XYZ file of C-alpha atoms in Angstrom:
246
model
C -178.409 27.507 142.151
C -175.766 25.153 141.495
C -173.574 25.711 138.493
C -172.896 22.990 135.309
C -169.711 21.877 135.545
C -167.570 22.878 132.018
C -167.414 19.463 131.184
C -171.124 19.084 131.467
C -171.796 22.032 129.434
C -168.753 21.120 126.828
C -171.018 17.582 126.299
C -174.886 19.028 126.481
C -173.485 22.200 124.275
C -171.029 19.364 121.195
C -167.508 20.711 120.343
C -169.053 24.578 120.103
C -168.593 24.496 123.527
C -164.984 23.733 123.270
C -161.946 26.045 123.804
C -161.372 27.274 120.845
C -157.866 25.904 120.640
C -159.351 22.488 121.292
C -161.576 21.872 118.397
C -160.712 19.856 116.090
C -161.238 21.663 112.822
C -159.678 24.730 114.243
C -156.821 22.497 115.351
C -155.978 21.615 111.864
C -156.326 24.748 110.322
C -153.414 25.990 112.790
C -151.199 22.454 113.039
C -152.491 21.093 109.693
C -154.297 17.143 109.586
C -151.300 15.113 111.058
C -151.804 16.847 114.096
C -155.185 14.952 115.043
C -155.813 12.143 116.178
C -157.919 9.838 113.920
C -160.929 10.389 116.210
C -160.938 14.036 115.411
C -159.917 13.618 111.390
C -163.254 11.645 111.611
C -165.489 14.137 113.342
C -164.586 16.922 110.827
C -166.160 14.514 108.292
C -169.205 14.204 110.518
C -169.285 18.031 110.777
C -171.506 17.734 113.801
C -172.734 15.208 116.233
C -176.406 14.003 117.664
C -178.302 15.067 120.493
C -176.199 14.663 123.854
C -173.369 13.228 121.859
C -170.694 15.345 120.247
C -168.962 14.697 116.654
C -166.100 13.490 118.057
C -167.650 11.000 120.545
C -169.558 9.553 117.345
C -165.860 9.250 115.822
C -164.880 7.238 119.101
C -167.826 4.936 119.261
C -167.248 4.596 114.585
C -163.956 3.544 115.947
C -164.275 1.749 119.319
C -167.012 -0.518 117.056
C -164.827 -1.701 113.664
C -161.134 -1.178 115.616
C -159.537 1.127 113.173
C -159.489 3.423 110.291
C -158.467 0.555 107.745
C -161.472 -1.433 108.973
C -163.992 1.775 108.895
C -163.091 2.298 104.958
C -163.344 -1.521 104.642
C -166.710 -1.445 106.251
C -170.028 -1.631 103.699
C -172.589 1.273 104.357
C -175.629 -0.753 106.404
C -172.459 -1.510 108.752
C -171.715 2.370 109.091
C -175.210 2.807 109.870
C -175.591 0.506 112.818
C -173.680 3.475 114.850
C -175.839 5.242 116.496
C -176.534 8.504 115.124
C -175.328 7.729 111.441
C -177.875 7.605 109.164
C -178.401 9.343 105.985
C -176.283 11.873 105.075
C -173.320 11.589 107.835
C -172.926 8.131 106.456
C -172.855 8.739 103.197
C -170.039 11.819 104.089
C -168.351 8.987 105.587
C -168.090 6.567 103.541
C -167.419 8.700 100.983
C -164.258 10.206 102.676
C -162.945 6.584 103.027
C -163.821 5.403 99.189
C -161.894 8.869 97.998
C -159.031 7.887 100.366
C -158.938 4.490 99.462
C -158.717 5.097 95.581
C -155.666 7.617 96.118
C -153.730 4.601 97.937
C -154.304 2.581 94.193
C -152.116 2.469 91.384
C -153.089 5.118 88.815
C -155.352 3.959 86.206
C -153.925 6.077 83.650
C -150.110 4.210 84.890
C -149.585 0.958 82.428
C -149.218 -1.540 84.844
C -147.595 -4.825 84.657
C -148.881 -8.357 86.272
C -146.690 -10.899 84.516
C -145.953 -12.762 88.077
C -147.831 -13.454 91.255
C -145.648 -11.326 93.378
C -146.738 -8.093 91.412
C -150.503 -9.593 90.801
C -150.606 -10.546 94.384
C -149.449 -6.947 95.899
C -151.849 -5.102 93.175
C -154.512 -6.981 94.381
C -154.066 -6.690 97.971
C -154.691 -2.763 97.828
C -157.920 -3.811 96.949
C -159.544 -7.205 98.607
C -157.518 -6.820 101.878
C -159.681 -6.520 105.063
C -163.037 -6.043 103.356
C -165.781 -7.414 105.734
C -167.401 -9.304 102.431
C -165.823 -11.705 99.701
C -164.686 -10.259 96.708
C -164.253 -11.321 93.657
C -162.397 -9.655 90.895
C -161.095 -10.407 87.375
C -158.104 -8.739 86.023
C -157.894 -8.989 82.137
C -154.421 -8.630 80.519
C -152.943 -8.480 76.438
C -150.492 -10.628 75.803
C -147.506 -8.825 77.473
C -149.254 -9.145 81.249
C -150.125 -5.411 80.879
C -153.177 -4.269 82.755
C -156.096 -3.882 80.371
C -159.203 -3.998 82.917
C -159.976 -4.321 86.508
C -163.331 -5.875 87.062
C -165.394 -6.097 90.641
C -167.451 -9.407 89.769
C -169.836 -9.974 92.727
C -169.877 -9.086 96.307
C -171.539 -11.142 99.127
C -171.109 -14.058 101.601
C -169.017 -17.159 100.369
C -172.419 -18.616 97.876
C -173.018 -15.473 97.119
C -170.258 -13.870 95.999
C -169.135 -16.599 93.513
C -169.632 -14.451 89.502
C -170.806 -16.717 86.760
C -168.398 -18.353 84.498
C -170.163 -17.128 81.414
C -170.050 -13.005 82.801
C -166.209 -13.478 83.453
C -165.677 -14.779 79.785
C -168.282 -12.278 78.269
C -165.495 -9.315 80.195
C -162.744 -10.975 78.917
C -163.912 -10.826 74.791
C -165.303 -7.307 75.700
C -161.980 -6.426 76.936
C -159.920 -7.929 74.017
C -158.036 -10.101 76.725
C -155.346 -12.587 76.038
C -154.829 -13.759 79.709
C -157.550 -13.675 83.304
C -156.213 -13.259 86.441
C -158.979 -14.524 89.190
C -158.577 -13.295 92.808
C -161.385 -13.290 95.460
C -160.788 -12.567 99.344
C -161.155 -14.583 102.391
C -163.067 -11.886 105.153
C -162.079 -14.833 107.861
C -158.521 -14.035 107.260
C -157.135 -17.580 106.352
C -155.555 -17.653 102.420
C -156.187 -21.226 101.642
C -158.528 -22.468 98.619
C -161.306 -24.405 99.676
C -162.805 -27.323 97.398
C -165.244 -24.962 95.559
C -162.504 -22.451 94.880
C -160.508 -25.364 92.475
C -164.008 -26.304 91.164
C -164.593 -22.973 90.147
C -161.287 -22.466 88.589
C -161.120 -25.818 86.848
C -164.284 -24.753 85.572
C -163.330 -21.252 84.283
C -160.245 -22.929 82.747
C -161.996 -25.118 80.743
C -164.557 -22.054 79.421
C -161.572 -19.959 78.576
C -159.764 -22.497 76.832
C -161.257 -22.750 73.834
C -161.385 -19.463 72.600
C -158.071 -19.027 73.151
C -157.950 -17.286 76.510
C -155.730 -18.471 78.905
C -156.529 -18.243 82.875
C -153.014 -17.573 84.536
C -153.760 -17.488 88.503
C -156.192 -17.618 90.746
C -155.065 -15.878 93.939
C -156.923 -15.831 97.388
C -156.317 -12.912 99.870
C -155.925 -13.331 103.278
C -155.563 -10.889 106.383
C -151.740 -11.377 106.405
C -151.323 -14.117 103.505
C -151.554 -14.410 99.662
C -152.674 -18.082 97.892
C -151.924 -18.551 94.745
C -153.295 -21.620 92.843
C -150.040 -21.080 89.892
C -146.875 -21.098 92.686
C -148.828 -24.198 94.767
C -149.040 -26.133 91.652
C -152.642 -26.576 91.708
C -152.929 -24.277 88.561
C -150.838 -27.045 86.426
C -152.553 -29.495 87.881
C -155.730 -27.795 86.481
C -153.868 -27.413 82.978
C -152.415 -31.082 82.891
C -156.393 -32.580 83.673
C -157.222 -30.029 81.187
C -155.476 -31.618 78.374
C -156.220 -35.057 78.834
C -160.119 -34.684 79.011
């Protein structure tokens, strides 16, 4: 009778059928994480693969389908589970592991932090809106020095969808005790530009803010590579000057 070939056996048998100096959870424990490749960081989440497929040739295919890593952790859960094999419980492990390492990449919440310009509003808020696969949008409510007083995720969803009512972001602001809003959405296509409904929106969130003495200081539109921001174009005293003539 012919024999299986190791490599057959290795893939009908998953990583158990490894070397032992091969695998990759055995590999970190003796190199530590930085060793692996981010195929194998990936399987140890998945603990253990499907039927004919090992965990670490689910990690390649997770991979092979959204690109990389950044894109995986950017990726919404019904995404996760179009991979064949992750349902349930490995997808929930997963996505898990990428919220948890996502959150330790943010500023500390306990840290008072500081948005009185766009530069440091537009870097805070491209730890969190850059390369999601869905728009975005988020309010950041400040006192009167620019400090940070609350973070808010609005709505999530296509472009019509993801657009939060005036009358919720106003509602967040009084809860919060707000002086100045900060608006910021993404752009999933990648482009940073402000599209006709994005200055109808924040003309229209101006004028709700105005008079109860809130004041709406940006409204800043993440790209892939590229920030807008409707306060250094102009557009945002453009929005104040119309404002006061009305």
């Amino acid at each position: 009778m012919k024999k299986m070939s190791s490599s057959k056996k290795a893939k009908s048998r998953g990583i158990v059928a490894w070397p032992e100096g091969e695998r990759p959870r055995e590999r970190l424990l003796r190199q530590g994480a930085q060793a692996l490749t981010d195929a194998e960081l990936v399987a140890i989440l998945l603990r253990v693969g499907v039927k004919d497929t090992s965990a670490v040739e689910m990690a390649r295919l997770i991979l092979k389908k959204f690109g990389s890593l950044r894109a995986v952790a950017g990726a919404p859960l019904s995404a996760l589970q179009e991979v064949k094999g992750l349902k349930g419980a490995k997808a929930a492990q997963l996505a898990a592991a990428m919220e948890v390492g996502r959150r330790i990449s943010l500023p500390d919440a306990r840290d008072r932090i500081s948005l009185k310009n766009t530069n440091a509003a537009a870097k805070y808020l491209q730890s969190r809106l850059q390369g999601l696969p869905e728009e975005h949008f988020r309010a950041l409510f400040l006192n009167r020095r620019g400090t940070l007083l609350e973070d808010a995720l609005l709505a999530v969803g296509s472009v019509d969808q993801a657009r939060p009512q005036i009358r919720l972001i106003v509602a967040r602001a009084l809860q919060a005790n707000a002086s100045m809003v900060i608006m910021a959405h993404n752009h999933p296509s990648g482009a940073a530009d402000a599209s006709e409904s994005d200055r109808f929106f924040t003309e229209d969130l101006y004028a709700a803010l105005k008079p109860i003495g809130l004041k709406l200081l940006d409204h800043i539109v993440i790209g892939e590579s590229s920030v807008f921001s409707f306060a250094d174009s102009g557009m945002m005293d453009e929005i104040t000057l119309a404002g006061t003539t009305d």
